[in-house]
Amino acid sequence: AQKVTQAQTEISVVEKEDVTLDCVYETRDTTYYLFWYKQPPSGELVFLIRRNSFDEQNEISGRYSWNFQKSTSSFNFTITASQVVDSAVYFCALSGTNQGGKLIFGQGTELSVKP
Amino acid sequence: GAGVSQSPSNKVTEKGKDVELRCDPISGHTALYWYRQSLGQGLEFLIYFQGNSAPDKSGLPSDRFSAERTGGSVSTLTIQRTQQEDSAVYLCASSLGGGGYTDTQYFGPGTRLTVL
């Protein structure tokens, strides 16, 4: 079965705090991709990152970083020095060789960054 | 460049009526997807078009839902005899389409459907 779990429904932090959003996945596919999307209050899903199952290198992009650990089936997302503009719902998603093109999404984590 | 566009942005209809939702993918993208986002169910896959291949309809919740893609570009999602449980945001996405599960999907702003 394909499943993505984002156990944190809501997180609230104060600006400049670091915050980590957790994502755990289940898949029987040997080759798969993991994604993170951001959904700000405007509603549009914005692509942030894609990672394939063979690449376990951590990725850093500005204040954003991603930690992919195949051993624990996790793909966690950290925002350093959070800003109010980071307030949004963040979705982790999975696609695999036996799923065609469909994305399996987690339930999302709503991040609120307060000034 | 232009992203995925969807129309209308909001649609209010009465129970039992038919509705059509439109999606214009990013130019040059051969794959197109429909998803539904509702409070109780999160983000659910509905249907996937890849080039001229038969669409993957495995996510359509009932036979009241159908979609077509004309000329390999614009897509229309049709819901017949709408029910209140169809109320949701319908999201369209497109991708280059070269690699199926490896593709990055880019989403439109969605159509918020409210069935009274």
Coordinates of C-alpha atoms in Angstrom, one line a residue, chain B:
Chain B
G1 CA 5.6 31.8 -18.4
A2 CA 1.9 31.1 -17.8
G3 CA 1.0 28.5 -15.3
V4 CA -1.9 26.1 -15.1
S5 CA -5.2 28.0 -15.3
Q6 CA -8.6 26.9 -14.2
S7 CA -12.1 28.3 -14.6
P8 CA -14.3 29.2 -13.0
S9 CA -12.6 30.0 -9.7
N10 CA -15.8 29.5 -7.8
K11 CA -18.9 27.7 -8.7
V12 CA -22.1 27.5 -6.7
T13 CA -24.8 25.1 -8.0
E14 CA -27.9 23.4 -6.8
K15 CA -28.1 19.7 -6.0
G16 CA -28.9 17.7 -9.1
K17 CA -27.4 20.1 -11.6
D18 CA -24.5 19.3 -13.9
V19 CA -21.3 21.3 -13.7
E20 CA -18.2 21.6 -16.0
L21 CA -14.8 22.7 -14.7
R22 CA -12.1 23.7 -17.1
C23 CA -8.3 23.3 -17.0
D24 CA -5.7 24.8 -19.3
P25 CA -2.3 23.2 -18.7
I26 CA 1.1 24.7 -19.0
S27 CA 2.0 25.0 -22.7
G28 CA 4.1 22.0 -23.8
H29 CA 3.0 19.8 -20.9
T30 CA 1.6 16.5 -22.2
A31 CA 0.3 15.1 -18.9
L32 CA -2.7 16.5 -17.0
Y33 CA -4.2 15.5 -13.7
W34 CA -7.3 16.2 -11.7
Y35 CA -7.4 16.1 -7.9
R36 CA -10.0 17.0 -5.3
Q37 CA -9.4 18.6 -2.0
S38 CA -12.0 18.4 0.7
L39 CA -11.9 18.8 4.4
G40 CA -12.7 15.2 5.3
Q41 CA -10.7 13.5 2.5
G42 CA -7.6 15.7 2.0
L43 CA -6.1 15.7 -1.5
E44 CA -7.4 12.8 -3.7
F45 CA -6.4 11.8 -7.2
L46 CA -9.2 11.7 -9.7
I47 CA -7.9 11.1 -13.2
Y48 CA -4.7 11.3 -15.2
F49 CA -4.2 12.0 -19.0
Q50 CA -0.9 11.2 -20.6
G51 CA -0.6 12.2 -24.3
N52 CA -2.8 10.1 -26.5
S53 CA -3.0 7.1 -24.1
A54 CA -6.2 6.0 -22.4
P55 CA -6.7 8.0 -19.2
D56 CA -6.2 6.5 -15.8
K57 CA -9.7 7.0 -14.3
S58 CA -9.0 4.9 -11.2
G59 CA -9.7 7.8 -8.8
L60 CA -13.1 8.9 -10.1
P61 CA -15.5 8.4 -7.2
S62 CA -18.6 7.5 -9.2
D63 CA -19.9 7.3 -12.7
R64 CA -21.3 10.8 -12.3
F65 CA -17.7 12.1 -12.8
S66 CA -16.1 12.2 -16.2
A67 CA -13.3 14.1 -17.9
E68 CA -12.1 14.6 -21.3
R69 CA -9.1 16.3 -22.9
T70 CA -9.4 17.8 -26.3
G71 CA -6.6 18.2 -28.7
G72 CA -4.1 17.1 -26.0
S73 CA -4.4 20.4 -24.2
V74 CA -7.5 21.7 -22.4
S75 CA -9.4 19.4 -20.1
T76 CA -13.0 19.5 -18.8
L77 CA -14.1 17.7 -15.7
T78 CA -17.9 17.1 -15.7
I79 CA -19.9 16.2 -12.6
Q80 CA -23.5 15.1 -13.4
R81 CA -26.3 15.3 -10.9
T82 CA -24.2 17.0 -8.3
Q83 CA -24.5 16.0 -4.7
Q84 CA -23.6 18.0 -1.6
E85 CA -20.7 15.7 -0.9
D86 CA -19.2 16.8 -4.2
S87 CA -18.5 20.2 -2.6
A88 CA -14.7 20.6 -2.7
V89 CA -11.9 22.4 -4.4
Y90 CA -11.0 20.7 -7.7
L91 CA -7.4 21.1 -8.6
C92 CA -5.8 20.6 -11.9
A93 CA -2.1 19.9 -12.5
S94 CA 0.1 19.4 -15.5
S95 CA 3.6 18.0 -16.1
L96 CA 6.0 17.5 -18.9
G97 CA 4.9 14.0 -19.2
G98 CA 8.1 12.3 -20.1
G99 CA 8.4 10.0 -17.1
G100 CA 5.1 9.3 -15.5
Y101 CA 5.8 8.9 -11.8
T102 CA 9.0 10.9 -12.0
D103 CA 7.4 14.0 -13.3
T104 CA 6.9 17.1 -11.2
Q105 CA 3.3 18.2 -11.2
Y106 CA 2.5 21.9 -11.3
F107 CA -0.9 22.9 -9.9
G108 CA -3.5 25.5 -10.9
P109 CA -5.4 27.7 -8.4
G110 CA -8.4 25.4 -8.3
T111 CA -12.1 25.7 -8.7
R112 CA -14.1 25.8 -5.5
L113 CA -17.4 24.0 -6.0
T114 CA -20.3 24.4 -3.6
V115 CA -23.4 22.3 -4.0
L116 CA -26.4 23.7 -2.2

